[in-house]
Amino acid sequence: MTDIKTTLKALGLDASTLQKGELEIVTPVDGSVIARVPATPVGEVGNVVARAQTAFEAWRTVPAPRRGELIRLFGEELRRHKDDLGRLVTFEAGKIFEEGKGEVQEMIDICDFAVGLSRQLYGLTIASERPGHRMMETWHPIGPVAVISAFNFPVAVWSWNTALAIVCGDPVIWKPSEKTPLTAFACAKLFEQAVKKLGDVPANLVQVVVGKADVGEALVDDPRVPLVSATGSCRMGRAVAPRVAARLGRSLLELGGNNGMIVAPSADLDLVVPGTVFSAVGTAGQRCTSLRRAFIHEDVYDQLVPRLKKAYGSVRIGSPLEAGTLVGPLIDGRAFESMQAALDQARADGGKVTGGERALQDRFPNAWYVSPALVEMPSQTEIVRTETFAPILYLMKYRELDDAVARHNDVPQGLSSCIFTTDLREAEAFMSAAGSDTGIVNVNIGPSGAEIGGAFGGEKETGGGRESGSDSWKAYMRRATNTINYSRELPLAQGIKFDLGD
Ligand code: NAD
């Protein structure tokens, strides 16, 4: 397998220049330091915003289809470098190479979507109540967009935001997770290639700032940034949202999930088993949409749980760079500790834990591999209601669907959910107004692995934001309602007479 230096080089980055900063970048693959990068001084963030503002003034008047052409070229760069960037994602975030490439495929897909969108930034025309008048809506670029992203989807989430923002006419300032800046540098390089190919593009359409929360806060507080799109934990959202609100800016929040599944008596267990394993152990349980809670009907519980245990026993834990591995490492030792603390609490609450131990310690003493855990719980205790960013799946029994739905909804988060059933009534009830309260609601597939065509995001403490497909683009634009009078009179709305008496 190609090493980190070769991977960086293939993406236009020089490993030797990435050894001089205070932020140590540790690969979760084996715990070694792969780079040292400088953080952006907090005092510099204002200058970055000023440059984005200048870029905005030029870019907003470029016709949207030409803005789309830039994203089409960027998509071509991504196609060319899919394996290299996918591998860098694996080095930096620890997800298996297949998932790293999958993340890049998602970037390619959103580029295609955004290119089409660049010719479809439609507004409505509206019937006016006044004679000789016409009303319409126009959509305009909003300004520099700050994108704050999490470690676990280091490139895809940025691209959902950026592909849309760029075709909508907005420059982007990206603050990646302090754990994954290398993938950000690589994406910026590929974007630069697309800019060169198109030519006559304002400088600084995409800028990267690196650092921890303080760098993010400087962006969040800047009134020249009308939209802050922030992906990460609910804790981060609670810090960011009030700061943006304090200056009456807009925030688009994509925060934590605690995603549930209902397995009904009619479920096709041949779908449930692989669907569960992919959703719960994929990316070592470090997806915002990872399956964390299963409500299994008591009539099928004793059939399903042994099958799940058997399937869990067969998943290959190993280096994410090696073919055949299904479960790679946790991001770091803190993630391991929080997984162990959650399992201890679950045991104290009466849970029966299978798995969850540290794995491959001899081969990777400085990395944090674990066997995924299944936890049979007597009830949905507080620890089950908490998002632990690790491969833990809590299993609970239910008898009545209404009760399962109520328990499913009884968590603070509202990102993704699913039901496995072949009963149409149950499926529809789960998707109805009285059903699951999450932003993504699936039938007969797991809660993770969303397609870019749909709007992505969740309710309650997940933050309410929507990114990616459908009409999510509207968040990246400002809407103007225009009323045009083509008559020779000046009738007022609501029939008001305002007689000046001459
Ligand atoms: P995190 O909250 O620790 O960090 C996310 C980003 O926010 C990082 O770039 C971090 O530097 C920044 N940040 C933290 N505090 C900040 C502050 N006060 N001001 C500005 N920026 C700040 O999250 P993480 O550990 O990187 O990622 C895991 C979490 O992200 C999980 O909770 C997961 O569910 C969530 N997530 C959600 C989605 C989604 O679309 N809903 C997608 C991916 C991850």
XYZ file of C-alpha atoms in Angstrom, residues 1-416:
416
model
C 0.000 0.000 0.000
C 1.245 3.458 -0.939
C 2.790 5.410 1.944
C 1.737 8.813 3.245
C 4.526 10.762 1.510
C 3.647 9.331 -1.914
C -0.031 9.929 -1.268
C 0.579 13.576 -0.356
C 2.813 14.040 -3.378
C 0.184 12.625 -5.732
C -2.156 15.296 -4.378
C 0.329 18.110 -4.972
C 1.512 18.380 -1.353
C 5.097 18.187 -0.181
C 5.426 16.132 3.000
C 8.680 17.889 3.973
C 6.967 21.289 4.171
C 4.301 19.806 6.427
C 6.632 19.234 9.359
C 7.002 22.700 10.841
C 3.889 23.562 12.816
C 2.549 23.153 16.316
C -0.466 20.961 15.404
C 0.592 17.319 15.379
C -1.391 15.215 12.931
C -1.563 11.648 14.156
C -2.777 8.849 11.930
C -5.220 6.580 13.741
C -3.899 3.712 11.589
C -0.857 3.203 13.836
C -0.759 6.262 16.099
C 2.305 7.808 14.431
C 2.733 11.516 13.732
C 2.371 12.049 9.958
C 2.638 15.845 9.869
C 3.058 18.982 11.947
C 1.128 21.915 10.578
C 0.939 25.519 11.715
C -2.371 26.809 13.067
C -3.759 29.992 11.526
C -3.200 32.823 14.032
C -6.592 33.929 15.359
C -5.654 37.514 14.460
C -5.235 36.478 10.815
C -8.827 35.236 10.442
C -10.155 38.758 9.837
C -7.804 39.150 6.861
C -8.983 35.839 5.467
C -12.580 37.068 5.704
C -11.629 40.345 4.013
C -10.104 38.410 1.099
C -13.242 36.299 0.840
C -15.324 39.486 0.796
C -13.273 40.814 -2.143
C -13.673 37.500 -3.965
C -17.416 37.669 -3.314
C -17.761 41.068 -4.936
C -16.411 39.652 -8.193
C -17.828 36.115 -8.070
C -21.431 37.098 -7.344
C -21.789 38.693 -10.793
C -20.318 35.757 -12.720
C -23.178 33.907 -14.463
C -24.209 30.870 -12.433
C -23.613 28.339 -15.273
C -20.011 29.561 -15.493
C -19.727 29.093 -11.732
C -21.046 25.591 -12.400
C -18.298 25.028 -14.956
C -15.718 25.560 -12.197
C -17.385 22.870 -10.129
C -17.517 20.561 -13.156
C -13.744 20.962 -13.529
C -13.281 20.373 -9.799
C -15.311 17.163 -10.145
C -12.902 16.050 -12.885
C -9.924 16.650 -10.577
C -11.662 14.545 -7.945
C -12.305 11.750 -10.423
C -8.629 11.781 -11.370
C -7.502 11.709 -7.731
C -10.207 9.550 -6.204
C -7.820 6.861 -4.949
C -5.191 9.333 -3.693
C -7.668 11.466 -1.776
C -9.541 8.386 -0.537
C -6.255 7.017 0.804
C -5.398 10.301 2.515
C -8.823 10.180 4.198
C -7.888 6.697 5.414
C -4.531 7.902 6.756
C -6.007 10.915 8.508
C -9.432 9.748 9.707
C -8.791 5.986 9.894
C -11.804 4.875 7.865
C -11.269 1.866 5.590
C -9.993 2.640 2.092
C -13.316 1.590 0.509
C -15.094 4.170 2.695
C -12.390 6.753 1.992
C -13.015 6.321 -1.728
C -16.766 6.340 -1.050
C -16.361 9.726 0.565
C -14.624 11.058 -2.553
C -17.366 9.526 -4.713
C -19.851 11.544 -2.653
C -17.826 14.660 -3.521
C -17.971 13.782 -7.211
C -21.712 13.209 -6.969
C -22.385 16.560 -5.294
C -20.262 18.279 -7.972
C -22.466 16.726 -10.668
C -25.551 17.800 -8.742
C -24.240 21.346 -8.330
C -23.357 21.665 -12.024
C -26.984 20.928 -12.909
C -28.140 23.221 -10.137
C -26.126 26.080 -11.618
C -28.779 26.267 -14.364
C -31.687 25.792 -11.969
C -31.471 28.521 -9.321
C -35.156 29.124 -9.877
C -37.433 31.650 -8.213
C -41.229 31.751 -8.328
C -43.474 34.204 -10.105
C -46.400 35.191 -7.934
C -49.843 36.563 -8.825
C -50.080 40.197 -7.713
C -53.270 41.603 -6.131
C -52.685 44.897 -8.014
C -53.552 45.489 -11.673
C -50.579 45.975 -13.992
C -48.166 44.460 -11.480
C -46.055 41.352 -11.423
C -44.277 39.718 -8.503
C -41.332 37.365 -8.540
C -38.614 35.953 -6.352
C -34.950 36.234 -7.248
C -32.143 34.364 -5.527
C -28.779 36.049 -5.062
C -25.420 35.035 -3.614
C -25.314 35.671 0.126
C -21.606 36.244 0.834
C -18.657 34.336 2.297
C -19.710 31.035 3.869
C -17.754 29.593 6.797
C -17.632 25.801 6.770
C -16.572 24.190 10.044
C -16.201 20.446 9.633
C -15.759 17.341 11.793
C -12.992 14.727 11.669
C -15.168 11.798 10.633
C -16.227 13.083 7.212
C -13.176 15.221 6.561
C -13.889 15.938 2.886
C -17.454 14.982 1.915
C -19.235 17.425 4.225
C -17.025 20.289 3.056
C -17.796 19.431 -0.557
C -21.571 19.346 0.056
C -21.279 22.901 1.295
C -18.681 24.123 -1.145
C -20.099 22.770 -4.405
C -23.416 24.441 -3.610
C -21.905 27.644 -2.215
C -19.661 28.150 -5.257
C -22.466 27.716 -7.816
C -24.640 29.956 -5.635
C -21.939 32.654 -5.938
C -20.377 32.454 -2.462
C -16.696 32.072 -1.528
C -15.912 29.530 1.187
C -13.683 29.727 4.237
C -13.063 26.235 5.528
C -12.013 25.343 9.037
C -11.500 21.589 8.994
C -11.196 19.557 12.175
C -7.815 20.120 13.800
C -7.391 16.333 13.441
C -7.734 16.347 9.631
C -6.176 19.416 7.968
C -4.153 17.441 5.401
C -7.235 16.349 3.491
C -8.331 20.001 3.522
C -5.005 21.123 2.032
C -5.351 18.417 -0.623
C -8.896 19.504 -1.536
C -7.778 23.136 -1.747
C -4.970 22.092 -4.126
C -7.384 20.189 -6.368
C -9.745 23.152 -6.323
C -6.837 25.400 -7.339
C -6.214 23.127 -10.354
C -9.831 23.588 -11.434
C -9.514 27.367 -10.992
C -6.391 27.384 -13.200
C -8.155 25.377 -15.888
C -11.164 27.678 -16.006
C -9.094 30.881 -15.831
C -10.323 34.386 -15.024
C -11.603 33.367 -11.592
C -11.224 35.731 -8.605
C -8.545 34.722 -6.109
C -9.441 33.239 -2.716
C -12.728 31.567 -3.614
C -11.763 28.761 -1.257
C -9.502 29.440 1.714
C -8.520 27.079 4.516
C -7.897 28.172 8.098
C -6.428 25.642 10.485
C -6.809 25.365 14.210
C -8.974 24.539 17.159
C -12.159 26.112 18.504
C -10.583 29.596 18.847
C -9.996 29.814 15.081
C -13.564 28.636 14.494
C -14.877 31.220 16.944
C -13.151 34.053 15.102
C -15.067 33.043 11.968
C -18.298 32.521 13.858
C -18.146 36.040 15.337
C -17.316 37.879 12.093
C -20.333 39.838 10.816
C -18.954 39.702 7.256
C -19.730 35.973 7.252
C -23.507 35.772 6.743
C -23.702 31.959 6.918
C -21.856 29.611 9.255
C -22.297 25.958 8.316
C -20.998 23.904 11.234
C -20.782 20.124 11.468
C -19.777 18.400 14.673
C -20.936 17.550 18.158
C -24.002 19.009 19.889
C -21.531 20.550 22.352
C -19.963 22.509 19.485
C -23.393 23.521 18.171
C -24.349 24.858 21.589
C -21.247 27.065 21.513
C -21.593 28.199 17.894
C -25.354 28.839 17.530
C -25.720 31.542 20.225
C -22.622 33.377 18.971
C -23.936 33.520 15.403
C -27.386 34.460 16.707
C -25.879 37.248 18.837
C -24.899 39.048 15.619
C -28.149 37.923 13.919
C -26.279 35.798 11.389
C -27.482 32.493 9.995
C -26.215 29.127 11.075
C -26.676 25.780 9.385
C -26.042 23.122 12.000
C -25.292 19.438 11.402
C -24.744 17.999 14.862
C -24.760 14.689 16.693
C -27.127 11.801 16.103
C -28.377 8.827 18.101
C -29.912 6.819 15.354
C -32.461 4.103 15.930
C -33.933 1.100 14.137
C -37.157 -0.805 14.666
C -37.242 -4.455 13.639
C -40.865 -5.525 13.238
C -42.126 -9.118 13.374
C -42.575 -9.177 9.574
C -39.011 -7.921 8.889
C -36.852 -9.795 6.402
C -34.019 -10.765 8.727
C -31.763 -11.491 5.751
C -31.806 -7.743 5.142
C -31.719 -6.763 8.802
C -28.451 -8.550 9.590
C -26.196 -6.971 6.926
C -28.073 -3.643 7.203
C -27.413 -3.562 10.936
C -23.770 -4.579 10.714
C -22.949 -1.994 8.019
C -24.761 0.797 9.868
C -23.450 0.013 13.337
C -19.835 -1.029 12.745
C -19.043 0.826 9.489
C -16.471 3.619 10.034
C -15.988 1.957 13.463
C -19.289 3.503 14.602
C -17.957 6.993 13.928
C -20.601 8.222 11.492
C -23.120 10.824 12.544
C -25.692 8.398 11.100
C -24.244 5.241 12.741
C -26.882 2.898 14.102
C -26.788 3.068 17.899
C -30.166 1.801 19.144
C -32.253 -1.176 17.965
C -35.813 -1.862 19.104
C -36.518 -5.469 18.193
C -39.970 -7.044 18.413
C -40.073 -9.708 21.104
C -41.255 -12.330 18.570
C -38.024 -12.040 16.530
C -35.534 -10.958 19.205
C -34.293 -14.477 19.970
C -33.828 -15.245 16.272
C -32.106 -12.010 15.390
C -29.713 -11.410 18.275
C -27.718 -14.681 17.845
C -27.430 -13.932 14.121
C -26.119 -10.452 14.893
C -23.608 -11.850 17.380
C -22.396 -14.337 14.780
C -22.079 -11.614 12.131
C -20.237 -9.356 14.594
C -17.851 -12.222 15.338
C -16.937 -12.463 11.661
C -16.185 -8.812 10.830
C -12.521 -8.302 10.131
C -10.862 -5.708 12.340
C -7.588 -4.470 10.931
C -5.570 -1.751 9.293
C -7.958 0.355 7.213
C -5.318 0.395 4.468
C -5.556 -3.385 4.000
C -8.087 -4.987 1.661
C -10.668 -7.075 3.486
C -10.759 -4.953 6.630
C -14.262 -3.890 7.640
C -13.519 -2.187 10.955
C -10.617 0.228 11.293
C -9.457 2.130 14.382
C -11.120 4.731 16.572
C -9.787 8.223 16.000
C -7.808 8.392 19.275
C -7.378 7.259 22.868
C -10.070 9.634 24.100
C -12.600 7.952 21.843
C -11.546 4.594 23.305
C -11.946 5.904 26.853
C -15.392 7.291 26.175
C -16.411 3.957 24.615
C -15.219 2.062 27.711
C -16.943 4.529 30.048
C -20.221 4.074 28.131
C -19.925 0.277 28.298
C -19.195 0.423 32.052
C -22.266 2.593 32.571
C -24.393 0.263 30.430
C -23.234 -2.707 32.556
C -24.089 -0.761 35.714
C -27.568 -0.160 34.227
C -28.076 -3.908 33.755
C -26.777 -4.211 30.178
C -25.144 -7.416 28.875
C -22.131 -6.525 26.752
C -20.699 -8.674 23.954
C -17.456 -7.336 22.436
C -16.125 -3.856 23.036
C -12.570 -4.878 23.948
C -9.384 -3.328 22.678
C -8.046 -5.200 19.632
C -4.727 -5.552 17.755
C -2.774 -4.028 20.636
C 0.319 -6.122 19.861
C 0.436 -4.993 16.245
C -0.592 -1.378 16.874
C 0.347 -0.455 20.465
C -0.211 3.273 19.798
C -3.519 2.977 17.942
C -7.037 2.299 19.199
C -8.710 -0.671 17.559
C -11.778 -2.222 19.211
C -14.160 -5.069 18.615
C -17.627 -3.599 18.010
C -20.013 -4.032 20.930
C -23.565 -5.341 21.140
C -25.283 -4.433 24.405
C -28.571 -6.061 25.428
C -30.295 -3.440 27.559
C -33.283 -3.884 29.863
C -34.434 -0.331 29.043
C -33.384 2.915 27.379
C -31.284 4.386 30.188
C -29.477 7.728 30.051
C -26.330 6.264 28.504
C -28.430 4.868 25.620
C -29.878 8.327 25.104
C -26.323 9.732 24.784
C -24.307 9.696 21.550
C -21.068 7.762 22.148
C -18.945 8.068 19.031
C -17.892 4.416 18.856
C -19.265 1.072 17.612
C -21.803 0.352 20.361
C -25.248 -0.940 19.425
C -27.846 -1.114 22.222
C -30.478 -3.813 21.725
C -33.912 -3.501 23.346
C -37.166 -5.466 23.059
C -40.601 -4.086 22.258
C -44.112 -5.445 22.049
C -46.271 -2.611 20.564
C -45.154 -0.452 17.636
C -46.526 2.750 19.227
C -44.374 2.139 22.281
C -41.288 1.421 20.130
C -41.807 4.665 18.187
C -42.276 6.646 21.416
C -39.063 5.200 22.873
C -37.276 5.701 19.581
C -38.195 9.398 19.654
C -37.373 9.801 23.345
C -33.789 11.023 22.788
C -32.470 14.577 22.408
C -31.029 13.989 18.917
C -33.016 13.600 15.666
C -30.777 12.711 12.734
C -31.625 9.358 11.132
